[in-house]
XYZ file of C-alpha atoms in Angstrom:
761
model
C -0.075 -0.348 0.072
C 1.699 3.401 -1.061
C 0.535 5.638 2.017
C -1.324 4.986 5.327
C -4.844 5.354 5.437
C -4.472 8.300 8.376
C -1.879 9.665 5.815
C -4.547 10.511 2.768
C -7.342 10.990 5.557
C -5.724 14.238 6.511
C -6.147 16.019 3.089
C -9.695 16.167 3.378
C -12.070 18.351 5.655
C -14.657 17.881 7.766
C -17.183 17.120 5.293
C -15.411 15.027 2.813
C -13.863 13.092 5.789
C -16.964 12.466 7.528
C -18.162 11.005 3.560
C -15.733 8.725 3.086
C -15.336 7.175 6.793
C -18.952 6.700 6.817
C -19.700 3.086 5.988
C -23.177 1.353 7.573
C -25.472 1.662 4.715
C -26.905 3.719 1.336
C -24.928 7.225 1.778
C -25.556 10.092 -0.452
C -23.000 13.076 -1.249
C -24.464 16.729 -2.363
C -21.191 18.075 -3.514
C -21.928 21.727 -4.404
C -19.740 23.583 -8.048
C -16.537 22.765 -6.995
C -16.731 21.830 -3.609
C -14.407 17.975 -4.116
C -16.611 15.571 -5.430
C -13.844 13.580 -7.423
C -12.120 13.820 -4.076
C -14.102 12.371 -1.776
C -15.273 9.294 -3.967
C -11.745 8.544 -5.152
C -10.720 8.525 -0.828
C -13.768 6.564 -0.617
C -13.122 3.677 -2.651
C -8.916 3.805 -1.359
C -10.787 4.017 2.395
C -12.511 0.854 0.832
C -9.302 -1.107 -0.041
C -7.547 -0.174 3.568
C -9.654 -1.566 4.384
C -9.216 -5.162 3.553
C -12.855 -4.431 0.827
C -12.426 -6.785 -1.989
C -11.432 -4.432 -5.397
C -13.140 -7.395 -7.351
C -16.481 -5.896 -5.385
C -16.053 -2.626 -5.883
C -18.143 -1.008 -8.679
C -17.693 2.622 -9.934
C -20.212 4.600 -12.425
C -19.513 7.782 -14.301
C -20.446 9.465 -17.196
C -17.679 9.621 -19.306
C -13.873 7.237 -20.270
C -11.844 10.428 -18.545
C -13.651 10.831 -15.559
C -13.578 7.439 -15.093
C -9.585 7.753 -15.719
C -8.954 10.660 -13.332
C -11.026 7.896 -10.823
C -8.957 5.342 -11.270
C -5.298 7.402 -10.934
C -5.725 8.838 -8.271
C -6.689 5.811 -6.267
C -3.559 4.710 -7.577
C -1.643 7.530 -6.302
C -2.911 7.157 -2.531
C -2.475 3.519 -2.139
C -0.826 2.153 -5.037
C -2.051 0.701 -8.372
C -1.580 -3.303 -6.987
C -5.835 -3.582 -5.938
C -6.312 -0.156 -7.957
C -6.468 -2.253 -11.017
C -8.871 -5.027 -10.413
C -11.164 -2.204 -9.369
C -14.637 -2.538 -11.573
C -14.314 0.930 -12.813
C -15.357 2.996 -15.670
C -18.863 4.615 -17.686
C -22.005 2.890 -17.253
C -21.893 2.260 -21.239
C -18.607 0.887 -20.406
C -19.059 -1.463 -17.614
C -22.584 -2.872 -18.682
C -20.853 -3.742 -21.918
C -18.822 -5.579 -20.159
C -20.838 -7.379 -18.225
C -23.078 -7.918 -21.441
C -19.667 -10.189 -23.154
C -19.673 -12.119 -20.617
C -23.675 -12.330 -20.765
C -25.005 -11.083 -23.464
C -25.212 -15.605 -24.425
C -28.592 -15.434 -22.384
C -29.708 -12.724 -24.286
C -29.003 -14.327 -27.226
C -25.820 -12.019 -28.598
C -21.900 -13.727 -29.191
C -19.439 -12.294 -27.010
C -17.971 -10.266 -30.190
C -21.206 -8.380 -30.845
C -20.698 -4.860 -32.208
C -21.530 -1.678 -30.481
C -23.027 1.323 -33.187
C -22.110 4.823 -32.336
C -24.055 7.137 -32.936
C -23.419 7.853 -36.335
C -23.719 4.167 -37.032
C -27.113 3.793 -35.173
C -28.489 7.079 -37.301
C -26.672 6.215 -40.937
C -29.179 2.354 -40.548
C -31.749 4.415 -39.539
C -31.648 6.752 -42.788
C -30.965 3.418 -44.862
C -34.461 2.161 -43.058
C -35.941 5.560 -44.042
C -34.723 5.241 -47.404
C -35.856 1.535 -48.352
C -39.235 2.595 -46.788
C -39.391 4.812 -49.223
C -40.633 7.918 -47.061
C -40.194 11.506 -47.000
C -36.159 11.859 -45.348
C -37.606 15.948 -44.279
C -40.540 14.926 -42.751
C -39.016 11.817 -40.857
C -35.099 13.484 -40.429
C -32.964 10.904 -39.098
C -31.762 12.771 -35.923
C -35.300 13.300 -35.193
C -36.017 9.372 -35.460
C -33.155 8.319 -33.429
C -33.438 10.891 -30.783
C -36.889 9.071 -30.463
C -36.101 5.400 -30.237
C -32.972 6.556 -27.646
C -35.633 8.008 -25.667
C -37.503 4.976 -25.927
C -34.627 2.582 -24.904
C -33.945 4.854 -22.181
C -37.520 4.804 -20.918
C -37.349 1.004 -21.117
C -39.560 0.536 -23.447
C -39.455 -1.991 -26.509
C -40.580 -1.902 -30.202
C -43.885 -3.842 -29.201
C -44.532 -1.357 -26.125
C -44.307 1.418 -27.985
C -46.713 -0.005 -30.678
C -48.592 -0.918 -28.622
C -48.623 2.640 -26.418
C -51.875 4.670 -27.131
C -50.174 7.614 -26.039
C -46.820 7.318 -27.859
C -48.335 6.372 -31.145
C -51.527 9.579 -30.853
C -48.186 11.924 -30.170
C -46.075 10.365 -33.430
C -50.017 10.769 -35.521
C -49.937 14.382 -34.059
C -46.745 14.950 -35.334
C -47.619 13.644 -38.891
C -44.847 10.891 -38.226
C -46.962 7.817 -38.049
C -44.159 4.902 -39.396
C -42.192 5.962 -36.481
C -43.054 2.205 -34.684
C -42.262 0.241 -37.874
C -38.644 2.395 -38.108
C -37.693 1.742 -34.586
C -39.268 -2.168 -35.353
C -37.188 -2.220 -38.834
C -34.060 -0.563 -36.682
C -33.790 -3.367 -33.686
C -34.515 -6.383 -36.561
C -31.540 -4.829 -38.622
C -29.435 -3.846 -34.835
C -30.037 -8.106 -34.309
C -29.579 -9.661 -37.538
C -26.220 -7.772 -37.951
C -25.068 -9.123 -33.549
C -24.251 -5.507 -32.960
C -26.139 -2.592 -30.063
C -25.904 0.908 -30.010
C -25.701 2.716 -26.811
C -28.546 2.610 -25.403
C -29.171 -1.390 -26.266
C -26.061 -1.838 -24.376
C -28.298 0.144 -20.222
C -31.492 -1.719 -22.241
C -29.889 -4.595 -22.497
C -28.707 -4.941 -19.233
C -31.625 -4.181 -17.611
C -33.552 -6.619 -19.656
C -30.424 -9.069 -18.629
C -30.711 -8.405 -14.766
C -35.198 -8.612 -15.328
C -35.604 -12.085 -16.900
C -32.736 -14.008 -15.552
C -32.290 -13.980 -11.696
C -29.007 -15.949 -11.384
C -27.088 -13.762 -13.563
C -28.751 -10.830 -11.110
C -27.704 -12.433 -8.264
C -24.430 -13.360 -8.476
C -23.665 -9.581 -10.053
C -25.654 -8.206 -6.315
C -23.262 -10.589 -4.470
C -19.589 -9.273 -6.842
C -20.697 -5.558 -6.727
C -21.206 -5.538 -2.777
C -20.197 -1.798 -3.004
C -21.782 0.448 -5.235
C -20.238 4.568 -6.367
C -22.011 6.687 -8.386
C -20.112 9.871 -10.345
C -22.692 12.471 -11.516
C -26.154 10.697 -10.215
C -29.200 13.732 -10.857
C -27.611 13.021 -14.650
C -28.727 8.867 -14.627
C -31.518 8.043 -16.932
C -34.802 5.352 -15.777
C -32.423 2.536 -17.719
C -29.108 3.785 -15.729
C -32.193 4.155 -12.148
C -33.517 1.063 -12.183
C -30.499 -1.257 -12.993
C -28.558 1.016 -10.149
C -31.187 0.361 -8.339
C -31.503 -3.809 -8.809
C -27.594 -4.238 -7.981
C -28.271 -2.339 -4.301
C -31.316 -3.889 -3.786
C -29.871 -7.358 -1.798
C -26.755 -5.232 -0.090
C -27.936 -1.486 -0.070
C -24.003 -0.073 0.296
C -24.050 2.936 -2.313
C -22.746 5.932 -2.032
C -24.296 8.426 -4.948
C -22.246 11.551 -4.952
C -24.256 14.627 -7.031
C -25.945 18.426 -6.869
C -29.346 18.550 -7.943
C -28.353 21.639 -9.053
C -26.269 20.723 -11.860
C -28.851 18.239 -13.086
C -28.797 19.835 -16.924
C -29.685 16.871 -19.585
C -33.049 16.038 -19.066
C -33.840 15.984 -22.886
C -31.449 12.871 -22.839
C -33.542 11.468 -20.011
C -32.497 12.192 -17.131
C -34.610 12.493 -14.636
C -33.304 15.183 -11.644
C -36.546 13.143 -9.560
C -33.770 9.944 -9.455
C -31.594 12.287 -6.754
C -34.808 13.773 -5.187
C -36.079 10.625 -4.388
C -33.502 9.539 -3.163
C -34.329 9.537 0.478
C -37.566 7.414 -0.293
C -35.864 4.894 -1.856
C -34.028 4.342 0.850
C -34.915 5.946 3.965
C -32.490 4.735 6.553
C -30.131 6.622 4.073
C -26.693 9.285 5.394
C -26.459 12.720 4.372
C -23.140 14.563 3.458
C -23.406 18.078 1.482
C -20.045 19.910 0.402
C -20.567 23.269 0.732
C -17.420 24.556 0.472
C -16.022 25.881 -3.004
C -12.304 25.793 -3.870
C -12.301 26.353 -7.655
C -14.594 30.019 -7.338
C -14.714 33.631 -5.875
C -16.665 35.210 -3.262
C -18.488 37.449 -5.833
C -18.842 34.571 -8.467
C -20.164 31.435 -5.158
C -22.846 34.491 -4.103
C -24.002 34.661 -7.487
C -24.811 31.386 -8.363
C -26.347 31.121 -5.398
C -28.680 33.529 -5.186
C -29.455 32.546 -8.839
C -30.722 28.938 -7.841
C -32.793 30.035 -4.539
C -35.150 30.845 -7.215
C -36.113 27.283 -7.922
C -38.123 25.509 -6.276
C -37.431 21.356 -6.821
C -33.837 21.307 -4.774
C -31.499 19.617 -1.792
C -31.143 22.472 0.151
C -27.366 24.104 0.755
C -25.580 26.987 0.815
C -22.309 27.063 -0.850
C -19.343 29.110 0.224
C -16.031 30.031 -0.187
C -12.761 30.957 1.231
C -11.132 32.886 -1.580
C -10.478 35.715 -2.681
C -14.371 38.751 -3.820
C -12.877 38.910 -6.893
C -14.632 41.299 -9.292
C -17.321 41.984 -9.973
C -19.765 40.088 -12.671
C -18.767 41.929 -15.600
C -21.821 43.151 -18.639
C -21.119 43.409 -22.486
C -24.533 45.004 -23.662
C -25.167 44.911 -27.616
C -26.626 46.681 -30.083
C -26.402 43.382 -32.356
C -25.312 39.689 -32.315
C -22.206 40.137 -34.551
C -21.367 43.304 -32.275
C -21.498 41.498 -28.893
C -19.228 38.802 -30.964
C -16.820 41.852 -31.524
C -17.242 43.058 -28.021
C -16.247 39.782 -26.708
C -13.462 39.398 -28.382
C -12.036 43.042 -28.015
C -12.636 42.346 -23.650
C -10.249 38.977 -23.944
C -7.796 40.322 -26.260
C -7.304 43.659 -23.651
C -7.513 41.247 -20.783
C -4.861 39.376 -22.206
C -2.012 42.009 -22.632
C -3.266 43.640 -19.523
C -2.783 40.954 -16.842
C -0.254 38.676 -19.504
C -2.939 35.453 -19.770
C -2.847 32.822 -22.214
C -5.704 32.184 -24.786
C -6.350 28.706 -22.947
C -8.111 30.437 -19.781
C -10.562 32.028 -21.153
C -13.994 30.108 -22.686
C -17.009 31.681 -24.115
C -20.461 29.503 -23.606
C -23.298 29.695 -25.033
C -26.897 28.418 -24.996
C -27.048 26.229 -28.375
C -24.298 26.264 -31.736
C -25.411 28.665 -33.714
C -24.217 31.736 -31.702
C -20.681 30.310 -32.126
C -20.682 31.670 -35.546
C -20.286 35.344 -34.773
C -17.764 34.557 -31.843
C -15.552 32.700 -34.603
C -16.061 35.602 -37.040
C -14.528 38.352 -34.338
C -12.415 35.857 -32.482
C -10.329 34.950 -36.294
C -10.908 39.333 -36.860
C -8.347 39.665 -33.769
C -6.085 36.651 -34.736
C -7.464 35.368 -31.501
C -6.768 31.336 -31.972
C -9.880 29.189 -30.893
C -11.660 25.540 -30.813
C -14.829 24.342 -30.798
C -16.505 21.473 -28.747
C -18.739 18.936 -30.426
C -16.987 19.555 -33.953
C -16.389 16.728 -36.093
C -14.434 14.346 -33.773
C -11.674 12.054 -34.311
C -12.968 8.817 -35.301
C -15.767 10.365 -36.884
C -13.551 11.785 -40.103
C -14.905 9.135 -43.405
C -11.230 8.200 -43.520
C -10.628 6.954 -40.315
C -14.666 5.117 -39.742
C -13.294 3.469 -43.059
C -10.575 1.848 -41.673
C -12.727 0.766 -38.146
C -15.050 -0.906 -40.526
C -12.622 -3.233 -41.706
C -11.390 -3.765 -38.008
C -15.033 -3.808 -36.926
C -16.092 -6.400 -39.787
C -12.740 -8.058 -39.278
C -14.242 -9.219 -35.625
C -17.641 -9.156 -36.329
C -18.852 -10.803 -39.999
C -22.298 -10.305 -39.506
C -21.600 -6.468 -38.960
C -23.628 -5.419 -42.068
C -23.178 -1.604 -41.869
C -19.697 -1.976 -41.392
C -19.675 -4.609 -44.403
C -21.958 -2.221 -46.302
C -19.104 0.555 -45.731
C -16.275 -0.987 -46.787
C -16.931 -3.398 -49.547
C -16.007 -1.437 -52.175
C -13.380 0.723 -50.565
C -11.325 1.479 -52.311
C -13.013 0.971 -55.595
C -12.737 -2.443 -55.871
C -15.476 -3.338 -59.186
C -18.480 -3.896 -56.504
C -20.818 -1.811 -57.851
C -24.235 -0.774 -55.813
C -26.173 -3.304 -57.966
C -24.143 -6.184 -57.452
C -24.852 -4.402 -53.072
C -28.542 -3.836 -54.210
C -28.632 -8.003 -55.427
C -27.143 -8.682 -52.432
C -29.562 -7.400 -50.190
C -32.429 -8.540 -51.268
C -31.224 -12.082 -51.113
C -30.507 -11.961 -47.830
C -33.564 -10.036 -47.100
C -35.521 -13.228 -48.946
C -33.188 -16.105 -47.420
C -33.238 -14.684 -43.821
C -29.437 -14.615 -43.855
C -26.400 -12.345 -43.528
C -24.523 -10.728 -46.499
C -22.126 -12.298 -45.040
C -23.345 -15.815 -45.928
C -24.379 -14.351 -49.528
C -20.899 -12.718 -50.733
C -19.365 -15.655 -49.618
C -21.807 -18.175 -51.953
C -23.337 -15.628 -53.934
C -24.940 -19.082 -56.849
C -26.151 -21.344 -53.593
C -28.969 -18.005 -52.410
C -29.566 -17.476 -56.954
C -27.791 -13.940 -57.254
C -27.777 -13.164 -60.549
C -24.106 -11.377 -61.230
C -21.319 -12.610 -63.980
C -18.148 -14.727 -63.126
C -15.928 -10.972 -63.163
C -17.543 -9.884 -60.115
C -18.168 -13.659 -58.565
C -14.396 -12.866 -58.346
C -14.036 -9.300 -57.446
C -16.459 -10.704 -54.371
C -14.734 -14.243 -53.904
C -11.310 -11.942 -53.234
C -13.295 -9.501 -50.821
C -13.885 -12.372 -48.652
C -10.668 -14.389 -49.302
C -8.895 -10.982 -48.181
C -11.256 -10.420 -44.657
C -10.618 -14.047 -44.085
C -6.919 -13.937 -44.285
C -7.127 -10.436 -41.732
C -9.472 -13.115 -39.504
C -6.442 -15.078 -39.599
C -4.062 -12.777 -39.086
C -5.878 -11.060 -35.737
C -5.798 -14.141 -33.984
C -1.386 -13.813 -33.423
C -1.030 -9.835 -33.630
C -1.904 -7.375 -30.993
C -3.770 -4.246 -32.284
C -0.996 -1.912 -33.631
C 0.183 -4.258 -35.372
C -3.011 -6.529 -37.297
C -3.772 -2.529 -37.306
C -1.358 -1.699 -39.907
C -1.547 -4.728 -42.082
C -5.036 -3.783 -42.313
C -3.779 -0.601 -43.469
C -1.964 -1.403 -46.159
C -3.182 -4.794 -47.627
C -7.205 -3.033 -47.496
C -4.895 -0.344 -49.893
C -6.978 1.884 -48.252
C -3.709 3.717 -46.817
C -2.126 3.335 -51.017
C -5.641 4.907 -52.909
C -5.151 7.849 -49.883
C -1.494 8.446 -50.955
C -2.344 8.208 -54.446
C -5.226 11.273 -54.260
C -1.855 13.028 -54.338
C -3.964 15.924 -52.751
C -4.034 18.709 -50.308
C -6.760 16.359 -49.096
C -5.053 13.389 -49.577
C -2.116 13.947 -47.470
C -4.382 15.209 -44.057
C -6.354 11.497 -44.601
C -2.945 9.604 -44.700
C -1.609 11.841 -41.941
C -4.727 11.357 -39.672
C -5.200 7.096 -40.724
C -1.414 7.312 -39.608
C -2.837 9.494 -36.130
C -4.477 6.123 -35.401
C -2.268 3.832 -36.016
C -0.303 6.224 -32.903
C -2.962 6.308 -31.428
C -3.000 2.575 -32.132
C 0.898 2.138 -30.982
C 0.464 3.533 -27.067
C -2.869 1.664 -26.878
C -0.148 -0.931 -26.910
C 2.933 -0.262 -25.441
C 0.964 0.850 -22.590
C 0.152 -2.803 -21.738
C 3.615 -3.739 -21.801
C 4.810 -0.670 -19.780
C 2.203 -1.452 -16.870
C 3.497 -4.908 -17.021
C 7.146 -4.326 -16.751
C 7.870 -4.844 -20.312
C 6.068 -8.125 -20.419
C 5.777 -9.234 -24.548
C 3.093 -12.068 -23.986
C 0.677 -9.019 -22.474
C -1.473 -7.997 -25.785
C -3.634 -5.412 -26.613
C -6.040 -6.814 -28.710
C -7.895 -5.601 -32.131
C -11.119 -6.053 -29.828
C -10.627 -4.466 -27.190
C -9.549 -1.124 -28.482
C -12.748 -0.889 -31.247
C -14.621 -1.172 -27.713
C -12.620 1.248 -26.012
C -12.888 3.828 -29.498
C -17.242 2.501 -29.582
C -17.369 4.145 -26.066
C -15.458 7.178 -26.408
C -17.823 10.523 -25.481
C -17.304 13.571 -26.954
C -15.788 14.656 -23.021
C -12.982 12.742 -23.452
C -11.818 13.806 -26.668
C -8.069 15.888 -26.530
C -6.503 18.664 -28.788
C -3.104 18.617 -29.337
C -2.351 22.365 -29.308
C -3.709 23.543 -26.048
C -3.460 26.856 -26.638
C -6.612 28.227 -27.953
C -9.993 30.293 -26.581
C -12.436 27.716 -26.148
C -16.144 27.855 -27.680
C -18.897 25.574 -26.220
C -21.976 25.037 -25.471
C -23.327 24.945 -21.273
C -23.201 21.342 -21.876
C -20.728 20.234 -23.097
C -19.414 22.470 -19.945
C -20.339 20.678 -17.574
C -16.928 19.127 -15.375
C -14.893 22.126 -16.799
C -13.026 24.937 -15.198
C -11.862 27.960 -16.864
C -9.899 31.142 -14.748
C -12.301 33.248 -17.425
C -15.944 32.915 -18.174
C -18.162 34.606 -20.564
C -21.803 33.630 -21.254
C -23.508 34.244 -24.488
C -27.105 35.308 -25.164
C -28.574 36.437 -22.002
C -31.760 36.949 -23.617
C -35.224 35.659 -23.286
C -36.641 33.352 -25.846
C -32.802 32.071 -26.549
C -31.399 31.735 -22.405
C -34.268 30.501 -20.612
C -35.123 29.099 -24.742
C -38.582 29.979 -25.796
C -38.195 25.732 -25.934
C -37.962 25.173 -22.583
C -39.792 27.897 -20.673
C -44.146 26.701 -20.999
C -43.798 24.697 -17.566
C -42.024 24.847 -14.373
C -39.857 21.636 -14.465
C -38.193 22.995 -17.925
C -37.560 26.500 -16.691
C -35.957 25.704 -13.844
C -34.066 22.976 -15.833
C -32.371 26.439 -18.000
C -32.175 27.858 -14.471
C -29.459 24.962 -13.421
C -28.037 25.430 -16.915
C -27.332 29.264 -16.306
C -26.246 27.972 -12.671
C -23.583 25.386 -14.279
C -22.147 28.634 -16.431
C -21.704 30.736 -13.500
C -19.411 27.570 -11.930
C -17.516 26.785 -14.953
C -15.758 30.087 -13.741
C -12.879 30.215 -11.493
C -11.559 34.283 -11.353
C -13.759 36.059 -13.916
C -16.923 36.134 -15.171
C -18.458 38.318 -18.080
C -22.303 37.644 -19.239
C -23.490 39.905 -22.577
C -26.271 40.484 -24.170
C -27.582 41.970 -27.744
C -30.492 43.866 -28.128
C -31.014 42.678 -32.038
C -30.030 38.842 -32.851
C -31.334 37.414 -36.797
C -33.369 34.485 -35.588
C -34.012 31.923 -38.803
C -33.264 34.376 -40.884
C -35.564 37.314 -39.617
C -33.331 40.591 -38.048
C -35.194 40.583 -34.193
C -35.559 42.706 -31.555
C -35.075 41.139 -28.004
C -35.479 41.224 -24.350
C -32.141 41.064 -21.732
C -33.015 37.486 -20.110
C -34.666 37.079 -16.605
C -31.538 35.202 -15.118
C -29.446 38.529 -15.465
C -32.406 40.225 -13.062
C -31.893 37.546 -10.115
C -27.797 38.410 -9.201
C -27.959 40.819 -6.631
C -27.025 44.127 -7.638
C -24.359 44.017 -5.350
C -22.594 41.309 -6.903
C -22.638 42.491 -10.531
C -21.527 45.639 -12.922
C -24.060 46.658 -14.786
C -24.375 47.167 -18.496
C -23.230 50.945 -19.111
C -22.497 51.344 -22.863
C -18.635 50.552 -24.216
C -16.474 52.651 -25.387
C -13.887 50.264 -27.517
C -11.244 52.175 -29.735
C -12.489 49.791 -32.682
C -11.062 52.466 -35.224
C -7.092 52.031 -34.099
C -5.498 49.468 -35.430
C -4.590 47.645 -32.103
C -4.248 43.728 -33.211
C -0.711 43.028 -33.187
C 0.988 41.013 -36.138
C 0.910 36.732 -36.262
C 4.546 36.804 -34.729
C 3.606 39.083 -31.746
C 1.054 37.212 -31.037
C 3.432 33.535 -30.929
C 5.254 35.656 -28.274
C 2.053 34.870 -26.131
C 2.122 31.277 -26.731
C -0.713 31.609 -29.446
C -0.070 29.472 -33.181
C 1.895 26.771 -31.496
C 2.285 24.228 -34.472
C 1.334 21.089 -33.810
C 3.313 18.117 -34.367
C 2.391 14.537 -34.669
C 3.992 11.519 -32.989
C 6.772 10.560 -36.436
C 5.237 7.464 -37.719
C 6.243 4.945 -40.322
C 4.016 1.399 -40.751
C 6.771 -0.392 -39.504
C 6.147 1.078 -36.459
C 6.715 4.555 -33.590
C 9.934 6.290 -33.374
C 9.911 5.981 -29.129
C 12.816 6.794 -26.776
C 12.519 5.285 -23.081
C 15.525 4.782 -20.639
C 16.878 1.826 -20.588
C 18.404 1.671 -17.025
C 21.616 -0.380 -16.988
C 20.702 -3.046 -19.557
C 21.926 -1.389 -22.325
C 24.750 -3.979 -22.257
C 22.868 -7.048 -21.639
C 24.038 -10.081 -22.518
C 22.735 -13.927 -22.859
C 23.803 -15.707 -19.765
C 24.118 -12.363 -17.380
C 21.555 -13.168 -13.646
C 18.993 -10.327 -13.958
C 16.450 -9.318 -11.319
C 12.709 -8.518 -12.091
C 9.824 -6.465 -10.306
C 7.548 -9.105 -10.949
C 9.057 -12.076 -11.786
C 12.251 -11.761 -8.892
C 15.697 -13.549 -10.746
C 15.978 -15.371 -13.461
C 19.031 -15.577 -16.200
C 19.352 -14.262 -19.794
C 19.172 -17.003 -22.457
C 18.489 -14.706 -25.533
C 19.132 -10.840 -26.379
C 18.048 -9.465 -30.071
C 17.020 -6.034 -31.652
C 18.304 -2.962 -31.593
C 17.566 0.184 -29.833
C 13.951 0.482 -28.166
C 12.995 -2.653 -29.640
C 15.410 -4.497 -27.793
C 14.214 -6.895 -26.389
C 15.410 -10.164 -24.148
C 14.388 -13.169 -23.473
C 15.278 -14.651 -19.957
C 14.105 -17.737 -17.219
C 12.798 -17.161 -14.020
C 12.612 -19.787 -11.619
C 9.392 -18.800 -11.051
C 7.231 -18.151 -14.432
C 9.772 -19.591 -16.471
C 10.935 -17.911 -20.009
C 10.069 -14.351 -20.502
C 9.634 -13.386 -23.400
C 10.396 -8.876 -22.216
C 10.371 -5.460 -24.061
C 13.699 -4.301 -22.175
C 12.358 0.225 -22.563
C 10.153 -1.426 -19.905
C 11.020 -4.425 -18.513
C 12.917 -2.262 -15.408
C 15.329 -5.488 -15.662
C 18.115 -5.281 -12.916
C 21.589 -7.185 -13.579
C 22.816 -8.377 -10.667
C 25.721 -10.453 -11.905
């Protein structure tokens, strides 16, 4: 154990300490913004482990992979990685996906089922809408996908959906009576492909625990200690699954803040946290009310705003931080002027206080508001990044290569097959593909079976096309064989080359083609890092391999919050929803106008308005040092010029805490913007350097300890395997390997830069 339990408990304040060490029954921790919520969760896990709790009996659920990694790293720092490595810790989706890999056969799924991300799901829905000859404007794939997602989150099956009169009445009123048929076809296509979408991971886990009592009981016995992060964001399915798992032991600890419940549009139900006391009458409540993030002014302003909400768990957040500046305001004549004034303010703060770009963020209610901000920042030569833009893993060339990976893992994955059967071009045309699809539907078999034996199913194609399909199948089967012995990186490189995908991109010989090749190379870099991390953690043991299946599961379960950007020094632009969980020294909240924020779509009921107010509360509490609120007197909406009025939220802040709008006197006639070269001196426009990569491997270096001169016959010592004798040494530089015979485990093949061998003679 790395630290004594009493040592790390001393790092907590009284409320945090009490929440961590309470060891009797259900616990709810209400954690105000910036109050150390993650610290309580991680210290509670570390405390349980220090008391001898088996790590395999602990389940910790989060909403992002980033949060799960942060929690695990903190636990490791507290007590070492021996026990922490075995805690079941991850997102709801990743943990339930793992359970379904083990138990999915009970529901009729193979262990290698495919996970469809939102892009895959929408593509499948688009194809179904097209096959049904429906108007794709009336039945937009985004609307249908959201409708199906909300049904699954509410545990409404296709049959329940079709038979529910209220649901059918709502669909008929919106002139979309055939959503029930799209939903039914969508689920049938998923099942035929041995695939699940994100919502199925929750839906099917609930079905597993509801329909198979023995499976439920085994996991109730396994997960004796359950911890849930951001409990206010759980939906109906997540709530019921947690309740089932905790039913026997009731040793459940939920952490959250009802004041930050902002995902009702995704199905999150604030009642889950508000009614925790009803579910567990003997629960213990702990409130974390000391804010370590923000100034007194920001904390007091947020406290005042949230008092206008009726449905809440009362708490008073406070801070020992300094008072700080009053909350600033900008009143603009138009949305374009709002963007210009925000950019001017960022520029002046940067110059006056010698700040960097990444200390600023601009938050808005809707993505469309970013346009005027972007234009103004570009005019001031201020670099920025937009959260929620096109994800790296959503780019075409990346999706193409990932589809090859998916098909190698699961030949029943029809979406992957359709995507890459003619990518790069192989002369397999649209007509042939349509014949294959028709034959698959007619015979009730998978498309892979059809293209493997087209004549057996009466597919009318010529001998040339038969040969092309045969060559494609032979190629995929060769990849399947190679995948059995290669790690994720090795098979990925092989597929990228042998499929012809990399060559076709290089042959484009255009700037776009070069960029696409760089994206493929960056993906391979990431896969190399993915595989080497496993070797590094095992102290160089090359028998530890990360498979393509494991990599694809990681990719499928990524969330927007997990995306990163190598060039850090940029102003961040994002919706308020995307900002949750983040913090910035200087925050601008734009568009504080009635019918925009609060949204016109969210003010018809008190519950909707209260969620909008919680969204404003979240925006305020992202700030550490300063907050600036802006609004425009006029704004273009749907192409129309409209007059606006300031948001009611502005009036809910005490006058003593805010500098009310005054005429803003920027000298806009003076060309005061510095040159790009001058801005570079302040850390702007850093050039992104991709890691160098050749298709045979990634350049890397590492400390080889004292093993540079390692030779056959030498005696060595390994941290895990003990003493051994070197049998053979091969390779050079970072790829140098050694075969060592250890008395404890026999021969081990080790990568020396990670092996931490010590020569003892």
